[in-house]
Amino acid sequence: AQMSLEQGYEARREFDARYRLLLRSVRDAIVFVSVNEGRIKDLNEPAAALLGSTREDLIGVSFAQEFRDRRRDEFIESLVNTAISESASGFDLQTKRGRQRIVITPNVFRAAGERVLICRLSTTDGASAAPDDLS
Amino acid sequence: AQMSLEQGYEARREFDARYRLLLRSVRDAIVFVSVNEGRIKDLNEPAAALLGSTREDLIGVSFAQEFRDRRRDEFIESLVNTAISESASGFDLQTKRGRQRIVITPNVFRAAGERVLICRLSTTDGASAAPDDLS
């Protein structure tokens, strides 16, 4: 039993590591948001760039606060509704810091007893903030 | 102590969930490869599409086998060397199934006592295989 507990533990440590590397390796701009608190749990550099700040400064802040004319509760509720709805259409917004028009494509999941939004951000011309090598 | 063990456990379950959702949400084509075995541990749909098969059929197979004229040990070693080297240049290849020219951008990390490669695949024109929503 101890053995399998340890194996489970090791397996989970591997997912932690995979998660971190994956978030760092992708060019898509990604933000994880707690549904209950409305706060940014994690994000990558392309997302921080789109929001006009740094990862360090954005982790823990209210996600709604990063956009113009958005009240927290309504905002998070709309993201959850968009995530749940069948229509895959995104969510049009303007960032507060950089006045950048972006689209959010949200997805919602449950983990460790709380609901978490994973949001893919892209500029309205479809490109992500990452220097894209599309020709 | 029990409390913090459980909290640690819950936290790790959350990383599992975040990992899975993240891999599914990104448009970048991503493949995780075991360095020791040279086998695909996990990949997403865009990566499977680029390799010309399905996720289910590709998990567990030798990564080198998916490319033309690549021998396993040399191939994995080259990917690790590219990952470690400072020069960020990619790795030019042709897929075996679709004869698709692609570039691999590898990164290496250690998790649960083994080394794992995370490879971002893109076509040589820079686009990923995912149906892109560029307008």
CSV table of C-alpha atoms in Angstrom, one decimal:
chain,number,residue,atom,x,y,z
A,1,ALA,CA,0.0,0.0,0.0
A,2,GLN,CA,2.8,2.3,0.9
A,3,MET,CA,4.5,1.6,-2.4
A,4,SER,CA,1.4,2.5,-4.4
A,5,LEU,CA,0.9,5.6,-2.3
A,6,GLU,CA,4.4,6.7,-3.2
A,7,GLN,CA,3.9,5.8,-6.9
A,8,GLY,CA,0.7,7.9,-6.9
A,9,TYR,CA,2.7,10.7,-5.3
A,10,GLU,CA,5.4,10.5,-7.8
A,11,ALA,CA,2.9,10.4,-10.7
A,12,ARG,CA,1.3,13.6,-9.4
A,13,ARG,CA,4.7,15.3,-9.1
A,14,GLU,CA,5.2,14.5,-12.7
A,15,PHE,CA,1.9,16.2,-13.6
A,16,ASP,CA,3.0,19.3,-11.7
A,17,ALA,CA,6.1,19.4,-13.7
A,18,ARG,CA,4.4,18.7,-17.0
A,19,TYR,CA,1.8,21.4,-16.2
A,20,ARG,CA,4.5,24.0,-15.5
A,21,LEU,CA,6.6,23.2,-18.6
A,22,LEU,CA,3.5,23.1,-20.8
A,23,LEU,CA,2.3,26.5,-19.7
A,24,ARG,CA,5.7,27.9,-20.4
A,25,SER,CA,6.1,26.2,-23.8
A,26,VAL,CA,2.9,27.2,-25.5
A,27,ARG,CA,2.5,30.3,-27.6
A,28,ASP,CA,-1.2,30.6,-26.8
A,29,ALA,CA,-2.0,33.1,-24.1
A,30,ILE,CA,-3.5,31.2,-21.2
A,31,VAL,CA,-5.0,32.4,-17.9
A,32,PHE,CA,-6.4,30.2,-15.1
A,33,VAL,CA,-9.1,31.9,-13.0
A,34,SER,CA,-10.8,30.8,-9.8
A,35,VAL,CA,-14.6,30.9,-10.3
A,36,ASN,CA,-15.3,31.6,-6.6
A,37,GLU,CA,-12.9,34.3,-6.1
A,38,GLY,CA,-12.6,35.6,-9.6
A,39,ARG,CA,-8.8,35.8,-9.2
A,40,ILE,CA,-6.0,34.8,-11.5
A,41,LYS,CA,-4.5,31.6,-10.2
A,42,ASP,CA,-1.8,31.3,-12.9
A,43,LEU,CA,-1.0,32.6,-16.4
A,44,ASN,CA,1.8,32.5,-18.9
A,45,GLU,CA,4.0,35.2,-20.4
A,46,PRO,CA,2.0,35.6,-23.6
A,47,ALA,CA,-1.1,36.3,-21.5
A,48,ALA,CA,0.7,38.7,-19.2
A,49,ALA,CA,2.0,40.6,-22.3
A,50,LEU,CA,-1.6,40.8,-23.7
A,51,LEU,CA,-2.8,42.2,-20.3
A,52,GLY,CA,0.0,44.7,-20.3
A,53,SER,CA,1.8,43.5,-17.1
A,54,THR,CA,4.0,40.7,-15.7
A,55,ARG,CA,3.1,37.2,-14.4
A,56,GLU,CA,4.3,38.1,-10.9
A,57,ASP,CA,2.1,41.2,-10.8
A,58,LEU,CA,-1.0,39.5,-12.2
A,59,ILE,CA,-1.2,36.3,-10.1
A,60,GLY,CA,-3.8,36.8,-7.4
A,61,VAL,CA,-5.5,39.9,-8.9
A,62,SER,CA,-9.1,40.0,-9.9
A,63,PHE,CA,-9.4,39.0,-13.6
A,64,ALA,CA,-12.4,41.4,-14.2
A,65,GLN,CA,-10.3,44.3,-13.0
A,66,GLU,CA,-8.0,43.8,-16.1
A,67,PHE,CA,-10.8,44.7,-18.5
A,68,ARG,CA,-12.7,47.9,-19.1
A,69,ASP,CA,-16.3,48.2,-17.8
A,70,ARG,CA,-16.5,44.7,-16.3
A,71,ARG,CA,-18.0,44.0,-12.9
A,72,ARG,CA,-16.5,40.9,-11.2
A,73,ASP,CA,-19.5,38.7,-10.5
A,74,GLU,CA,-21.2,39.3,-13.9
A,75,PHE,CA,-17.9,38.9,-15.7
A,76,ILE,CA,-17.0,35.5,-14.2
A,77,GLU,CA,-20.6,34.3,-14.6
A,78,SER,CA,-20.5,35.3,-18.3
A,79,LEU,CA,-17.3,33.4,-18.8
A,80,VAL,CA,-18.7,30.3,-17.1
A,81,ASN,CA,-21.8,30.5,-19.2
A,82,THR,CA,-19.8,30.9,-22.4
A,83,ALA,CA,-17.7,27.9,-21.4
A,84,ILE,CA,-20.7,25.8,-20.7
A,85,SER,CA,-22.7,26.8,-23.8
A,86,GLU,CA,-22.4,24.8,-27.0
A,87,SER,CA,-21.7,27.7,-29.2
A,88,ALA,CA,-17.9,28.1,-29.3
A,89,SER,CA,-18.0,31.8,-29.9
A,90,GLY,CA,-15.5,33.9,-27.9
A,91,PHE,CA,-15.9,36.7,-25.6
A,92,ASP,CA,-15.0,40.2,-26.8
A,93,LEU,CA,-13.3,42.6,-24.4
A,94,GLN,CA,-10.8,45.5,-24.1
A,95,THR,CA,-7.9,45.3,-21.7
A,96,LYS,CA,-7.6,48.1,-19.1
A,97,ARG,CA,-3.9,48.6,-19.2
A,98,GLY,CA,-3.2,48.5,-22.9
A,99,ARG,CA,-6.6,49.2,-24.4
A,100,GLN,CA,-6.1,46.1,-26.4
A,101,ARG,CA,-9.1,44.4,-28.0
A,102,ILE,CA,-9.1,40.7,-27.2
A,103,VAL,CA,-11.3,37.6,-27.4
A,104,ILE,CA,-11.4,35.1,-24.5
A,105,THR,CA,-12.2,31.5,-25.2
A,106,PRO,CA,-13.1,30.0,-21.8
A,107,ASN,CA,-13.4,26.4,-20.6
A,108,VAL,CA,-14.5,25.4,-17.1
A,109,PHE,CA,-13.4,22.4,-15.0
A,110,ARG,CA,-13.6,21.3,-11.4
A,111,ALA,CA,-10.4,20.5,-9.5
A,112,ALA,CA,-9.8,20.0,-5.7
A,113,GLY,CA,-13.4,20.9,-5.0
A,114,GLU,CA,-13.4,24.3,-6.8
A,115,ARG,CA,-14.3,25.4,-10.3
A,116,VAL,CA,-11.5,26.9,-12.4
A,117,LEU,CA,-11.7,28.7,-15.7
A,118,ILE,CA,-9.0,28.2,-18.3
A,119,CYS,CA,-9.1,31.1,-20.6
A,120,ARG,CA,-7.3,31.4,-24.0
A,121,LEU,CA,-6.8,35.0,-24.9
A,122,SER,CA,-6.2,36.3,-28.4
A,123,THR,CA,-6.2,39.6,-30.1
A,124,THR,CA,-9.3,40.3,-32.2
A,125,ASP,CA,-7.2,39.8,-35.4
A,126,GLY,CA,-6.8,36.3,-34.2
A,127,ALA,CA,-3.1,36.4,-33.3
A,128,SER,CA,-1.9,35.7,-29.8
A,129,ALA,CA,0.4,38.1,-28.0
A,130,ALA,CA,3.4,35.9,-28.5
A,131,PRO,CA,5.6,36.8,-31.4
A,132,ASP,CA,3.9,34.6,-33.9
A,133,ASP,CA,5.8,33.0,-36.7
A,134,LEU,CA,2.9,32.8,-39.1
A,135,SER,CA,4.1,33.8,-42.6
B,1,ALA,CA,0.1,16.6,9.5
B,2,GLN,CA,-2.8,14.7,8.1
B,3,MET,CA,-4.5,17.9,7.1
B,4,SER,CA,-1.4,19.2,5.2
B,5,LEU,CA,-0.9,15.8,3.6
B,6,GLU,CA,-4.5,16.0,2.3
B,7,GLN,CA,-4.1,19.5,1.2
B,8,GLY,CA,-0.9,18.5,-0.7
B,9,TYR,CA,-2.9,15.7,-2.3
B,10,GLU,CA,-5.7,18.0,-3.3
B,11,ALA,CA,-3.3,20.5,-4.7
B,12,ARG,CA,-1.7,17.8,-6.9
B,13,ARG,CA,-5.0,16.6,-8.1
B,14,GLU,CA,-5.6,20.2,-9.2
B,15,PHE,CA,-2.4,20.2,-11.2
B,16,ASP,CA,-3.5,16.9,-12.9
B,17,ALA,CA,-6.7,18.6,-14.0
B,18,ARG,CA,-5.0,21.8,-15.0
B,19,TYR,CA,-2.5,19.8,-17.1
B,20,ARG,CA,-5.2,17.9,-18.9
B,21,LEU,CA,-7.3,21.0,-19.7
B,22,LEU,CA,-4.3,23.0,-20.7
B,23,LEU,CA,-3.1,20.4,-23.1
B,24,ARG,CA,-6.6,20.2,-24.6
B,25,SER,CA,-7.1,24.0,-24.8
B,26,VAL,CA,-4.0,25.1,-26.6
B,27,ARG,CA,-3.7,25.3,-30.4
B,28,ASP,CA,0.0,24.6,-30.3
B,29,ALA,CA,0.9,21.0,-31.3
B,30,ILE,CA,2.5,19.4,-28.2
B,31,VAL,CA,4.1,16.0,-27.6
B,32,PHE,CA,5.6,14.7,-24.3
B,33,VAL,CA,8.3,12.1,-24.9
B,34,SER,CA,10.2,9.9,-22.3
B,35,VAL,CA,13.9,10.3,-22.8
B,36,ASN,CA,14.8,6.8,-21.6
B,37,GLU,CA,12.3,5.0,-23.7
B,38,GLY,CA,11.9,7.4,-26.6
B,39,ARG,CA,8.2,6.8,-26.4
B,40,ILE,CA,5.3,9.3,-26.6
B,41,LYS,CA,3.8,9.7,-23.2
B,42,ASP,CA,1.1,12.2,-24.1
B,43,LEU,CA,0.1,14.5,-27.0
B,44,ASN,CA,-2.7,16.7,-28.0
B,45,GLU,CA,-5.1,16.7,-31.0
B,46,PRO,CA,-3.1,19.3,-33.1
B,47,ALA,CA,0.0,17.2,-32.6
B,48,ALA,CA,-1.7,13.9,-33.6
B,49,ALA,CA,-3.1,15.7,-36.7
B,50,LEU,CA,0.4,16.8,-37.7
B,51,LEU,CA,1.7,13.3,-37.3
B,52,GLY,CA,-1.2,12.0,-39.3
B,53,SER,CA,-2.9,9.8,-36.7
B,54,THR,CA,-4.9,9.8,-33.5
B,55,ARG,CA,-4.0,10.5,-29.9
B,56,GLU,CA,-5.0,7.0,-28.9
B,57,ASP,CA,-2.9,5.3,-31.6
B,58,LEU,CA,0.2,7.5,-30.9
B,59,ILE,CA,0.5,7.2,-27.1
B,60,GLY,CA,3.1,4.7,-26.3
B,61,VAL,CA,4.8,4.5,-29.7
B,62,SER,CA,8.4,5.4,-30.5
B,63,PHE,CA,8.6,9.1,-31.3
B,64,ALA,CA,11.5,8.5,-33.8
B,65,GLN,CA,9.4,6.1,-35.7
B,66,GLU,CA,7.0,8.9,-36.7
B,67,PHE,CA,9.7,10.6,-38.8
B,68,ARG,CA,11.6,9.6,-41.9
B,69,ASP,CA,15.2,8.4,-41.6
B,70,ARG,CA,15.5,8.8,-37.8
B,71,ARG,CA,17.1,6.2,-35.6
B,72,ARG,CA,15.7,6.2,-32.0
B,73,ASP,CA,18.8,6.8,-29.9
B,74,GLU,CA,20.3,9.4,-32.1
B,75,PHE,CA,17.0,11.2,-32.6
B,76,ILE,CA,16.2,11.5,-28.9
B,77,GLU,CA,19.8,12.5,-28.1
B,78,SER,CA,19.6,15.2,-30.7
B,79,LEU,CA,16.3,16.5,-29.3
B,80,VAL,CA,17.8,16.6,-25.8
B,81,ASN,CA,20.9,18.4,-27.1
B,82,THR,CA,18.8,21.0,-28.9
B,83,ALA,CA,16.7,21.5,-25.8
B,84,ILE,CA,19.8,22.1,-23.6
B,85,SER,CA,21.7,24.3,-26.1
B,86,GLU,CA,21.3,28.0,-25.9
B,87,SER,CA,20.5,28.5,-29.6
B,88,ALA,CA,16.7,28.3,-29.8
B,89,SER,CA,16.7,27.0,-33.4
B,90,GLY,CA,14.3,24.2,-34.1
B,91,PHE,CA,14.7,20.8,-35.5
B,92,ASP,CA,13.7,20.1,-39.1
B,93,LEU,CA,12.0,16.8,-39.9
B,94,GLN,CA,9.6,15.1,-42.2
B,95,THR,CA,6.7,13.0,-40.8
B,96,LYS,CA,6.5,9.4,-41.9
B,97,ARG,CA,2.7,9.1,-42.4
B,98,GLY,CA,1.9,12.4,-44.0
B,99,ARG,CA,5.3,13.4,-45.5
B,100,GLN,CA,4.7,16.7,-43.7
B,101,ARG,CA,7.8,18.9,-43.2
B,102,ILE,CA,7.8,20.1,-39.6
B,103,VAL,CA,10.0,21.8,-37.0
B,104,ILE,CA,10.3,20.6,-33.4
B,105,THR,CA,11.1,23.0,-30.6
B,106,PRO,CA,12.1,20.8,-27.7
B,107,ASN,CA,12.5,21.4,-24.0
B,108,VAL,CA,13.7,18.9,-21.4
B,109,PHE,CA,12.7,18.5,-17.7
B,110,ARG,CA,13.0,16.0,-14.9
B,111,ALA,CA,9.9,14.6,-13.3
B,112,ALA,CA,9.4,11.6,-11.0
B,113,GLY,CA,13.0,10.6,-11.5
B,114,GLU,CA,13.0,10.5,-15.3
B,115,ARG,CA,13.8,13.0,-18.0
B,116,VAL,CA,10.9,14.0,-20.2
B,117,LEU,CA,11.0,16.0,-23.5
B,118,ILE,CA,8.2,18.5,-24.2
B,119,CYS,CA,8.2,19.1,-28.0
B,120,ARG,CA,6.3,21.8,-29.8
B,121,LEU,CA,5.6,20.9,-33.4
B,122,SER,CA,4.9,23.3,-36.2
B,123,THR,CA,4.9,23.1,-40.0
B,124,THR,CA,7.8,24.7,-41.7
B,125,ASP,CA,5.6,27.6,-42.7
B,126,GLY,CA,5.2,28.3,-39.0
B,127,ALA,CA,1.5,27.3,-38.7
B,128,SER,CA,0.3,24.5,-36.4
B,129,ALA,CA,-1.9,21.7,-37.6
B,130,ALA,CA,-4.9,23.0,-35.5
B,131,PRO,CA,-7.7,24.5,-37.5
B,132,ASP,CA,-6.7,28.1,-36.7
B,133,ASP,CA,-9.4,30.7,-36.1
B,134,LEU,CA,-7.4,33.4,-37.8
B,135,SER,CA,-9.7,35.6,-39.8
